[in-house]
Amino acid sequence: SQQGEEDPQALSIQEGENATMNCSYKTSINNLQWYRQNSGRGLVHLILIRSNEREKHSGRLRVTLDTSKKSSSLLITASRAADTASYFCATDRAGGYNKLIFGAGTRLAVHP
Amino acid sequence: KAGVTQTPRYLIKTRGQQVTLSCSPISGHRSVSWYQQTPGQGLQFLFEYFSETQRNKGNFPGRFSGRQFSNSRSEMNVSTLELGDSALYLCASSLEGLAGGGLSETQYFGPGTRLLVL
């Protein structure tokens, strides 16, 4: 079963615009990670945010985490055509379960 | 450092056959996890190995099994293949794996093995 749910399911924007994706989850977590996947290939790790952190930046990426609402958001600023991919959030559930639980993903299309 | 490698990259099998997939983690990583990705079910956890021991297993039938060798390389095996086993199988490695109590490790994924069962 999936812990996380992303919205929107699909997002279409123009180059230069910002893209925001949201993720909600159900249980207490140790951390939340965001991954990118291009056309059914392997997952590329983007950023990890721990449960005691509220915001994290990496280049054009900004991730926020609200543990009271059990939600996270990924913001990609000044998007590029190369950002076209599926984006997944994955949670490391508190309690030592040793596995990531993934959401269904957001398909982002950035048009030149 | 070389990334996570998976072999083969593509595989076509018929129902009833068995298949073995291989994963070589990043050098120094001792934890290897396996995930199945399908359009209908998304990404689902199969199992995780650490120092040759299975620490966790997902909700998959016993036809799915795995092992880890002393050099941390891992294999997963699917016996008596069914059409529904067609999927992208992803392997991920990390230094120590995910652990409770606030110790967290980034999971690095390989390119996957795409299995088609006819």
Coordinates of N, CA and C in Angstrom, one line a residue:
Chain A
S1 N 0.9 -1.2 0.0 CA 0.0 0.0 0.0 C 0.9 1.2 0.0
Q2 N 0.4 2.3 -0.6 CA 1.2 3.5 -0.7 C 0.9 4.4 0.5
Q3 N 2.0 4.9 1.0 CA 1.8 5.9 2.2 C 1.6 7.3 1.7
G4 N 2.3 7.6 0.6 CA 2.2 9.0 0.1 C 1.3 9.2 -1.0
E5 N 0.7 10.3 -1.1 CA -0.1 10.7 -2.3 C 0.4 12.0 -2.8
E6 N 0.7 12.1 -4.1 CA 1.1 13.3 -4.6 C 0.0 14.0 -5.4
D7 N 0.0 15.3 -5.4 CA -0.9 16.1 -6.2 C -0.1 17.3 -6.7
P8 N -0.4 17.7 -7.9 CA -1.3 17.1 -8.9 C -0.7 15.8 -9.4
Q9 N -1.5 15.0 -10.1 CA -1.0 13.8 -10.8 C -0.2 14.2 -12.0
A10 N -0.6 15.3 -12.6 CA 0.1 15.7 -13.8 C 0.2 17.3 -13.8
L11 N 1.3 17.8 -14.3 CA 1.5 19.3 -14.3 C 2.2 19.6 -15.6
S12 N 1.6 20.6 -16.3 CA 2.2 21.1 -17.5 C 2.5 22.6 -17.4
I13 N 3.7 23.0 -17.6 CA 4.1 24.4 -17.5 C 5.0 24.8 -18.6
Q14 N 5.3 26.1 -18.7 CA 6.3 26.6 -19.7 C 7.6 26.7 -19.0
E15 N 8.7 26.7 -19.8 CA 10.0 26.9 -19.3 C 10.1 28.2 -18.6
G16 N 10.8 28.3 -17.5 CA 10.9 29.5 -16.8 C 9.9 29.7 -15.6
E17 N 8.8 28.9 -15.7 CA 7.8 29.0 -14.6 C 8.3 28.1 -13.5
N18 N 7.6 28.3 -12.3 CA 7.9 27.5 -11.2 C 6.9 26.3 -11.2
A19 N 7.4 25.2 -10.6 CA 6.5 24.0 -10.5 C 6.4 23.6 -9.1
T20 N 5.2 23.4 -8.6 CA 5.0 23.0 -7.2 C 4.3 21.7 -7.1
M21 N 4.9 20.7 -6.4 CA 4.2 19.4 -6.3 C 4.1 19.1 -4.8
N22 N 3.0 18.5 -4.4 CA 2.7 18.3 -3.0 C 2.6 16.8 -2.7
C23 N 2.9 16.4 -1.5 CA 2.9 15.0 -1.1 C 2.2 15.0 0.3
S24 N 1.3 14.0 0.5 CA 0.8 13.8 1.8 C 1.1 12.3 2.2
Y25 N 1.2 12.1 3.5 CA 1.5 10.8 4.0 C 0.6 10.5 5.2
K26 N 0.7 9.2 5.7 CA -0.3 8.8 6.7 C 0.3 8.6 8.1
T27 N 1.6 8.2 8.2 CA 2.1 7.9 9.5 C 3.3 8.7 9.9
S28 N 3.7 8.6 11.1 CA 4.9 9.4 11.5 C 6.1 8.9 10.7
I29 N 7.0 9.8 10.5 CA 8.2 9.4 9.6 C 9.5 9.8 10.2
N30 N 10.6 9.2 9.8 CA 11.9 9.6 10.1 C 12.4 10.7 9.1
N31 N 12.1 10.5 7.9 CA 12.5 11.5 6.9 C 11.6 11.3 5.6
L32 N 11.7 12.2 4.8 CA 10.9 12.2 3.5 C 11.9 12.5 2.4
Q33 N 11.9 11.8 1.3 CA 12.8 12.0 0.2 C 12.1 12.2 -1.1
W34 N 12.6 13.0 -1.9 CA 12.0 13.3 -3.2 C 13.0 12.7 -4.3
Y35 N 12.4 12.0 -5.3 CA 13.1 11.4 -6.3 C 12.5 11.9 -7.7
R36 N 13.4 11.8 -8.7 CA 12.9 12.1 -10.1 C 13.2 10.8 -10.9
Q37 N 12.3 10.6 -11.8 CA 12.4 9.5 -12.7 C 12.1 9.9 -14.2
N38 N 13.0 9.7 -15.0 CA 12.8 10.0 -16.4 C 12.4 8.7 -17.2
S39 N 11.2 8.8 -17.8 CA 10.8 7.8 -18.8 C 11.0 6.4 -18.3
G40 N 10.6 6.0 -17.1 CA 10.7 4.6 -16.7 C 12.1 4.1 -16.4
R41 N 13.0 5.1 -16.2 CA 14.4 4.7 -15.9 C 14.5 4.6 -14.4
G42 N 15.7 4.6 -13.9 CA 16.0 4.5 -12.5 C 15.6 5.8 -11.8
L43 N 15.5 5.8 -10.5 CA 15.2 7.0 -9.7 C 16.4 7.7 -9.3
V44 N 16.4 9.0 -9.5 CA 17.5 9.9 -9.1 C 17.1 10.6 -7.8
H45 N 17.9 10.5 -6.8 CA 17.6 11.2 -5.5 C 17.8 12.7 -5.7
L46 N 16.8 13.4 -5.2 CA 16.9 14.9 -5.3 C 17.2 15.5 -3.9
I47 N 16.5 15.1 -2.9 CA 16.7 15.8 -1.6 C 16.0 15.0 -0.5
L48 N 16.6 15.0 0.6 CA 16.1 14.3 1.8 C 15.9 15.4 2.9
I49 N 14.7 15.3 3.5 CA 14.4 16.2 4.6 C 14.0 15.4 5.8
R50 N 14.6 15.7 6.9 CA 14.4 14.9 8.1 C 13.1 15.4 8.9
S51 N 12.6 14.6 9.7 CA 11.3 15.0 10.4 C 11.5 16.2 11.3
N52 N 12.7 16.5 11.7 CA 12.8 17.7 12.6 C 13.2 19.0 11.7
E53 N 13.2 18.9 10.4 CA 13.5 20.0 9.6 C 12.2 20.5 8.9
R54 N 12.2 21.8 8.6 CA 11.0 22.3 8.0 C 11.2 22.7 6.6
E55 N 12.4 23.1 6.2 CA 12.6 23.5 4.9 C 14.1 23.2 4.5
K56 N 14.2 22.8 3.2 CA 15.6 22.5 2.7 C 15.7 23.0 1.3
H57 N 16.9 23.5 0.9 CA 17.1 23.9 -0.4 C 18.3 23.2 -1.1
S58 N 18.2 23.0 -2.4 CA 19.3 22.4 -3.1 C 19.2 22.9 -4.5
G59 N 20.0 23.9 -4.9 CA 20.0 24.5 -6.2 C 18.6 25.2 -6.4
R60 N 17.9 24.7 -7.5 CA 16.6 25.3 -7.8 C 15.5 24.6 -7.1
L61 N 15.8 23.7 -6.2 CA 14.8 22.9 -5.5 C 14.6 23.4 -4.1
R62 N 13.3 23.5 -3.7 CA 13.0 23.9 -2.3 C 12.0 22.9 -1.8
V63 N 12.3 22.3 -0.7 CA 11.4 21.3 -0.1 C 10.9 21.8 1.3
T64 N 9.6 21.7 1.5 CA 9.1 22.0 2.9 C 8.5 20.7 3.4
L65 N 8.5 20.7 4.7 CA 7.8 19.5 5.4 C 7.0 20.1 6.6
D66 N 5.8 19.7 6.7 CA 4.9 20.0 7.8 C 4.4 18.7 8.4
T67 N 5.1 18.3 9.5 CA 4.7 17.0 10.1 C 3.4 17.1 10.8
S68 N 2.9 18.3 11.2 CA 1.6 18.3 11.8 C 0.5 18.1 10.8
K69 N 0.7 18.4 9.6 CA -0.2 18.2 8.5 C 0.1 16.9 7.7
K70 N 1.3 16.3 8.0 CA 1.7 15.1 7.3 C 1.8 15.4 5.8
S71 N 2.5 16.5 5.5 CA 2.6 16.9 4.1 C 3.9 17.5 3.8
S72 N 4.3 17.5 2.5 CA 5.5 18.1 2.0 C 5.3 18.7 0.6
S73 N 6.1 19.6 0.3 CA 6.0 20.2 -1.1 C 7.4 20.3 -1.7
L74 N 7.4 20.1 -3.0 CA 8.6 20.3 -3.7 C 8.4 21.4 -4.7
L75 N 9.3 22.4 -4.7 CA 9.2 23.6 -5.6 C 10.4 23.5 -6.5
I76 N 10.2 23.6 -7.8 CA 11.3 23.7 -8.7 C 11.1 25.1 -9.3
T77 N 12.1 25.9 -9.1 CA 12.1 27.3 -9.7 C 12.7 27.3 -11.0
A78 N 12.3 28.3 -11.8 CA 12.8 28.6 -13.2 C 13.0 27.2 -13.9
S79 N 11.9 26.5 -14.1 CA 12.0 25.2 -14.7 C 12.5 25.2 -16.1
R80 N 13.1 24.1 -16.5 CA 13.7 23.9 -17.8 C 13.1 22.6 -18.4
A81 N 13.2 22.5 -19.7 CA 12.6 21.3 -20.4 C 13.2 20.1 -19.9
A82 N 14.5 20.1 -19.4 CA 15.2 18.9 -18.9 C 14.6 18.5 -17.5
D83 N 13.7 19.3 -17.0 CA 13.1 18.9 -15.7 C 11.9 18.0 -15.9
T84 N 11.5 17.9 -17.2 CA 10.4 17.0 -17.6 C 10.7 15.6 -17.1
A85 N 9.8 15.1 -16.2 CA 10.0 13.8 -15.5 C 8.9 13.5 -14.6
S86 N 8.9 12.3 -14.0 CA 8.0 12.0 -12.9 C 8.7 12.3 -11.6
Y87 N 8.0 12.8 -10.6 CA 8.6 13.1 -9.3 C 7.8 12.4 -8.2
F88 N 8.6 11.7 -7.4 CA 8.0 10.9 -6.3 C 8.5 11.3 -5.0
C89 N 7.6 11.3 -4.0 CA 8.0 11.5 -2.6 C 8.0 10.1 -2.0
A90 N 8.9 9.9 -1.1 CA 9.0 8.6 -0.4 C 9.3 8.8 1.0
T91 N 8.6 8.1 1.9 CA 8.8 8.3 3.3 C 9.4 7.1 4.0
D92 N 10.3 7.4 4.9 CA 10.9 6.4 5.8 C 10.1 6.4 7.1
R93 N 9.2 5.4 7.2 CA 8.3 5.4 8.3 C 9.0 5.2 9.7
A94 N 8.6 6.0 10.6 CA 9.2 5.8 12.0 C 8.9 4.5 12.5
G95 N 9.9 3.9 13.2 CA 9.8 2.6 13.8 C 10.7 1.6 13.3
G96 N 11.6 1.9 12.4 CA 12.6 1.0 11.9 C 12.1 0.0 10.9
Y97 N 11.3 0.4 10.0 CA 10.8 -0.5 9.0 C 11.7 -0.8 7.9
N98 N 12.8 0.0 7.8 CA 13.8 -0.3 6.8 C 13.3 -0.4 5.3
K99 N 12.3 0.5 5.0 CA 11.8 0.5 3.6 C 11.3 1.9 3.4
L100 N 11.3 2.3 2.1 CA 10.7 3.5 1.6 C 9.3 3.2 1.1
I101 N 8.4 4.1 1.4 CA 7.0 4.0 0.9 C 6.8 5.1 0.0
F102 N 6.5 4.8 -1.3 CA 6.4 5.8 -2.3 C 5.0 6.3 -2.6
G103 N 4.8 7.5 -3.0 CA 3.6 8.0 -3.5 C 3.4 7.6 -5.0
A104 N 2.3 8.0 -5.5 CA 2.0 7.6 -6.9 C 2.8 8.5 -7.9
G105 N 3.3 9.6 -7.5 CA 4.1 10.5 -8.4 C 3.3 11.6 -9.1
T106 N 4.0 12.6 -9.5 CA 3.5 13.7 -10.3 C 4.3 13.7 -11.6
R107 N 3.6 13.7 -12.7 CA 4.2 13.8 -14.0 C 4.3 15.2 -14.4
L108 N 5.5 15.7 -14.5 CA 5.8 17.1 -14.9 C 6.2 17.2 -16.3
A109 N 5.6 18.1 -17.1 CA 6.0 18.4 -18.4 C 6.3 19.8 -18.5
V110 N 7.5 20.1 -18.9 CA 8.0 21.5 -19.1 C 8.2 21.8 -20.6
H111 N 7.4 22.7 -21.1 CA 7.4 23.0 -22.5 C 8.3 24.2 -22.9
P112 N 9.2 24.0 -23.9 CA 10.1 25.1 -24.3 C 9.3 26.3 -24.8
Chain B
K1 N 33.0 7.4 -7.8 CA 32.5 6.1 -7.5 C 31.4 5.6 -8.5
A2 N 31.5 4.4 -8.9 CA 30.5 3.8 -9.8 C 29.1 3.8 -9.0
G3 N 28.1 4.0 -9.8 CA 26.7 3.9 -9.2 C 26.3 2.5 -9.0
V4 N 25.0 2.4 -8.7 CA 24.4 1.0 -8.6 C 24.2 0.5 -10.0
T5 N 24.6 -0.8 -10.1 CA 24.4 -1.4 -11.4 C 23.5 -2.6 -11.3
Q6 N 22.7 -2.8 -12.4 CA 21.7 -3.9 -12.4 C 21.8 -4.6 -13.7
T7 N 21.8 -5.9 -13.6 CA 21.8 -6.7 -14.8 C 20.8 -7.9 -14.7
P8 N 20.2 -8.3 -15.8 CA 20.3 -7.6 -17.1 C 19.4 -6.3 -17.1
R9 N 19.5 -5.5 -18.1 CA 18.6 -4.3 -18.2 C 17.2 -4.7 -18.7
Y10 N 17.2 -5.6 -19.6 CA 15.9 -6.0 -20.2 C 15.8 -7.5 -20.2
L11 N 14.6 -8.0 -20.0 CA 14.4 -9.5 -20.0 C 13.1 -9.8 -20.4
I12 N 13.0 -10.9 -21.3 CA 11.7 -11.4 -21.7 C 11.6 -12.8 -21.3
K13 N 10.5 -13.2 -20.6 CA 10.3 -14.5 -20.2 C 8.9 -14.9 -20.5
T14 N 8.6 -16.2 -20.4 CA 7.3 -16.7 -20.5 C 6.7 -17.2 -19.2
R15 N 5.4 -17.2 -19.1 CA 4.8 -17.7 -17.9 C 5.3 -19.0 -17.4
G16 N 5.5 -19.2 -16.1 CA 6.0 -20.4 -15.6 C 7.5 -20.5 -15.4
Q17 N 8.2 -19.7 -16.2 CA 9.6 -19.7 -16.0 C 10.1 -19.0 -14.7
Q18 N 11.4 -19.1 -14.5 CA 11.9 -18.3 -13.3 C 13.0 -17.3 -13.9
V19 N 13.3 -16.3 -13.0 CA 14.2 -15.3 -13.4 C 15.0 -14.9 -12.2
T20 N 16.3 -14.6 -12.5 CA 17.2 -14.0 -11.5 C 17.7 -12.7 -12.0
L21 N 17.6 -11.7 -11.1 CA 18.1 -10.4 -11.4 C 19.2 -10.1 -10.4
S22 N 20.2 -9.3 -10.9 CA 21.3 -9.0 -10.1 C 21.5 -7.5 -9.8
C23 N 22.1 -7.2 -8.7 CA 22.3 -5.8 -8.3 C 23.6 -5.7 -7.6
S24 N 24.5 -4.8 -8.1 CA 25.7 -4.5 -7.5 C 25.7 -3.1 -6.9
P25 N 25.8 -3.0 -5.5 CA 25.6 -1.7 -4.9 C 26.8 -0.8 -5.1
I26 N 26.7 0.4 -4.7 CA 27.8 1.3 -4.6 C 28.9 0.8 -3.7
S27 N 30.1 0.9 -4.0 CA 31.2 0.3 -3.2 C 31.1 0.9 -1.8
G28 N 31.1 0.0 -0.8 CA 31.1 0.4 0.6 C 29.7 0.4 1.2
H29 N 28.7 0.3 0.3 CA 27.3 0.2 0.8 C 27.0 -1.2 1.2
R30 N 26.3 -1.3 2.3 CA 26.0 -2.7 2.8 C 24.5 -3.0 2.8
S31 N 23.7 -2.0 2.5 CA 22.3 -2.3 2.5 C 21.8 -2.3 1.0
V32 N 21.0 -3.3 0.6 CA 20.4 -3.3 -0.7 C 18.9 -3.6 -0.6
S33 N 18.2 -2.8 -1.2 CA 16.7 -2.9 -1.2 C 16.2 -3.1 -2.6
W34 N 15.1 -3.8 -2.7 CA 14.5 -4.1 -4.1 C 13.1 -3.5 -4.1
Y35 N 12.7 -3.0 -5.2 CA 11.4 -2.4 -5.4 C 10.9 -2.9 -6.8
Q36 N 9.5 -3.0 -6.8 CA 8.9 -3.3 -8.1 C 8.1 -2.1 -8.5
Q37 N 8.1 -1.7 -9.7 CA 7.3 -0.6 -10.2 C 6.4 -1.1 -11.4
T38 N 5.2 -0.9 -11.2 CA 4.2 -1.2 -12.3 C 3.3 0.0 -12.4
P39 N 2.7 0.1 -13.6 CA 1.7 1.3 -13.8 C 0.6 1.3 -12.8
G40 N 0.1 0.1 -12.5 CA -1.1 0.0 -11.6 C -0.8 0.1 -10.1
Q41 N 0.3 -0.4 -9.7 CA 0.6 -0.4 -8.2 C 1.7 0.6 -7.8
G42 N 2.3 1.2 -8.8 CA 3.4 2.1 -8.5 C 4.6 1.4 -8.0
L43 N 5.3 2.1 -7.1 CA 6.6 1.5 -6.6 C 6.3 0.8 -5.2
Q44 N 6.6 -0.4 -5.2 CA 6.4 -1.2 -4.0 C 7.6 -1.9 -3.5
F45 N 7.8 -1.9 -2.2 CA 9.0 -2.5 -1.6 C 8.9 -4.0 -1.6
L46 N 10.0 -4.6 -2.0 CA 10.1 -6.1 -2.0 C 10.8 -6.6 -0.8
F47 N 12.0 -6.3 -0.7 CA 12.8 -6.7 0.5 C 14.1 -5.9 0.6
E48 N 14.7 -6.0 1.8 CA 15.9 -5.3 2.1 C 16.9 -6.2 2.8
Y49 N 18.1 -6.1 2.3 CA 19.2 -7.0 2.9 C 20.3 -6.1 3.4
F50 N 20.9 -6.6 4.5 CA 22.0 -5.9 5.1 C 22.9 -6.9 5.7
S51 N 24.2 -6.9 5.3 CA 25.2 -7.9 5.7 C 24.6 -9.3 5.6
E52 N 24.1 -9.6 4.4 CA 23.7 -10.9 4.0 C 22.4 -11.4 4.7
T53 N 21.8 -10.5 5.5 CA 20.5 -10.9 6.2 C 19.4 -10.1 5.7
Q54 N 18.3 -10.7 5.5 CA 17.0 -10.0 5.1 C 16.5 -9.4 6.4
R55 N 16.3 -8.1 6.3 CA 15.8 -7.3 7.5 C 14.3 -7.0 7.4
N56 N 13.8 -7.0 6.2 CA 12.4 -6.6 6.0 C 11.9 -7.2 4.7
K57 N 10.7 -7.5 4.6 CA 10.1 -8.0 3.4 C 8.7 -7.4 3.2
G58 N 8.4 -7.1 1.9 CA 7.2 -6.5 1.6 C 6.1 -7.6 1.4
N59 N 4.9 -7.1 1.0 CA 3.8 -8.0 0.9 C 3.8 -8.7 -0.5
F60 N 4.7 -9.5 -0.8 CA 4.7 -10.2 -2.0 C 4.7 -11.7 -1.8
P61 N 4.2 -12.5 -2.7 CA 4.2 -14.0 -2.5 C 5.5 -14.6 -2.4
G62 N 5.6 -15.8 -1.9 CA 6.8 -16.5 -1.7 C 7.6 -16.8 -3.0
R63 N 7.0 -16.6 -4.1 CA 7.7 -16.7 -5.4 C 8.8 -15.7 -5.5
F64 N 8.7 -14.7 -4.8 CA 9.8 -13.6 -4.8 C 10.7 -13.9 -3.7
S65 N 12.0 -14.0 -4.0 CA 13.0 -14.3 -3.0 C 14.2 -13.5 -3.4
G66 N 15.1 -13.4 -2.4 CA 16.4 -12.7 -2.7 C 17.5 -13.2 -1.8
R67 N 18.6 -12.7 -2.0 CA 19.8 -13.0 -1.2 C 20.8 -12.0 -1.4
Q68 N 21.7 -11.9 -0.4 CA 22.9 -11.0 -0.5 C 24.1 -11.7 -0.2
F69 N 25.2 -11.4 -1.0 CA 26.4 -12.1 -0.8 C 27.4 -11.3 0.1
S70 N 28.5 -11.9 0.4 CA 29.4 -11.2 1.4 C 30.0 -10.0 0.8
N71 N 30.0 -9.8 -0.5 CA 30.5 -8.5 -1.1 C 29.4 -7.5 -1.3
S72 N 28.2 -7.8 -0.7 CA 27.0 -6.9 -0.7 C 26.2 -7.0 -2.0
R73 N 26.7 -7.6 -3.0 CA 25.9 -7.8 -4.2 C 24.7 -8.6 -3.9
S74 N 23.6 -8.3 -4.6 CA 22.3 -9.0 -4.2 C 21.7 -9.5 -5.5
E75 N 20.9 -10.6 -5.3 CA 20.1 -11.1 -6.4 C 18.7 -11.3 -5.9
M76 N 17.8 -11.1 -6.8 CA 16.4 -11.5 -6.5 C 15.9 -12.5 -7.5
N77 N 15.1 -13.4 -7.1 CA 14.6 -14.5 -7.9 C 13.1 -14.5 -7.9
V78 N 12.5 -14.7 -9.1 CA 11.1 -14.8 -9.1 C 10.8 -16.2 -9.8
S79 N 10.1 -17.0 -9.1 CA 9.8 -18.3 -9.7 C 8.4 -18.4 -10.3
T80 N 8.1 -19.3 -11.1 CA 6.8 -19.5 -11.7 C 6.2 -18.2 -12.1
L81 N 6.8 -17.5 -13.0 CA 6.4 -16.2 -13.4 C 5.0 -16.1 -13.9
E82 N 4.4 -15.0 -13.5 CA 3.0 -14.7 -14.0 C 3.0 -13.4 -14.8
L83 N 2.0 -13.3 -15.6 CA 1.9 -12.1 -16.4 C 2.0 -10.8 -15.6
G84 N 1.4 -10.8 -14.4 CA 1.4 -9.6 -13.6 C 2.8 -9.3 -13.0
D85 N 3.8 -10.2 -13.2 CA 5.1 -9.9 -12.7 C 5.9 -9.0 -13.6
S86 N 5.3 -8.7 -14.8 CA 5.9 -7.7 -15.7 C 6.0 -6.4 -15.0
A87 N 7.2 -5.9 -15.0 CA 7.5 -4.7 -14.2 C 8.9 -4.2 -14.4
L88 N 9.2 -3.0 -13.8 CA 10.5 -2.5 -13.7 C 11.0 -2.8 -12.3
Y89 N 12.0 -3.6 -12.2 CA 12.6 -4.0 -10.9 C 13.8 -3.1 -10.6
L90 N 13.7 -2.4 -9.5 CA 14.7 -1.4 -9.1 C 15.4 -1.8 -7.8
C91 N 16.7 -1.6 -7.8 CA 17.5 -2.0 -6.7 C 18.1 -0.6 -6.2
A92 N 18.2 -0.5 -4.8 CA 18.7 0.7 -4.2 C 19.7 0.3 -3.2
S93 N 20.8 1.0 -3.1 CA 21.8 0.7 -2.1 C 22.0 2.0 -1.2
S94 N 22.4 1.7 0.0 CA 22.8 2.8 1.0 C 23.8 2.2 1.9
L95 N 24.5 3.1 2.7 CA 25.5 2.7 3.5 C 25.1 1.7 4.6
E96 N 24.0 2.1 5.3 CA 23.6 1.3 6.4 C 22.1 0.9 6.3
G97 N 21.4 1.5 5.3 CA 20.0 1.3 5.2 C 19.2 2.2 6.1
L98 N 17.9 2.2 5.9 CA 17.1 3.0 6.8 C 16.9 2.4 8.1
A99 N 17.0 3.1 9.2 CA 16.9 2.5 10.5 C 16.0 3.4 11.4
G100 N 15.4 2.9 12.3 CA 14.5 3.7 13.2 C 15.3 4.5 14.1
G101 N 14.7 5.3 14.8 CA 15.4 6.2 15.8 C 16.1 7.4 15.2
G102 N 15.7 7.8 14.0 CA 16.2 9.0 13.4 C 17.5 8.9 12.6
L103 N 18.0 7.7 12.4 CA 19.1 7.5 11.5 C 18.6 7.2 10.1
S104 N 18.9 8.1 9.2 CA 18.4 7.9 7.9 C 19.5 7.9 6.9
E105 N 19.3 7.2 5.8 CA 20.3 7.1 4.8 C 19.6 7.3 3.4
T106 N 20.3 8.1 2.6 CA 19.8 8.2 1.2 C 20.0 6.9 0.5
Q107 N 18.9 6.6 -0.2 CA 18.9 5.4 -1.0 C 19.3 5.8 -2.5
Y108 N 20.3 5.1 -3.0 CA 20.7 5.4 -4.4 C 20.2 4.2 -5.3
F109 N 19.5 4.6 -6.3 CA 18.8 3.6 -7.2 C 19.6 3.3 -8.4
G110 N 19.5 2.0 -8.9 CA 20.1 1.6 -10.1 C 19.1 1.9 -11.3
P111 N 19.5 1.6 -12.5 CA 18.7 1.9 -13.7 C 17.5 1.0 -13.8
G112 N 17.5 -0.1 -13.1 CA 16.4 -1.1 -13.2 C 16.6 -2.2 -14.2
T113 N 15.8 -3.2 -14.0 CA 15.7 -4.3 -14.9 C 14.2 -4.3 -15.4
R114 N 14.0 -4.2 -16.7 CA 12.6 -4.3 -17.1 C 12.3 -5.7 -17.6
L115 N 11.4 -6.3 -16.9 CA 11.0 -7.7 -17.1 C 9.6 -7.7 -17.8
L116 N 9.6 -8.4 -18.9 CA 8.3 -8.6 -19.6 C 8.0 -10.1 -19.6
V117 N 6.8 -10.5 -19.1 CA 6.4 -11.9 -19.0 C 5.3 -12.1 -20.0
L118 N 5.5 -13.0 -21.0 CA 4.6 -13.3 -22.0 C 3.8 -14.5 -21.8

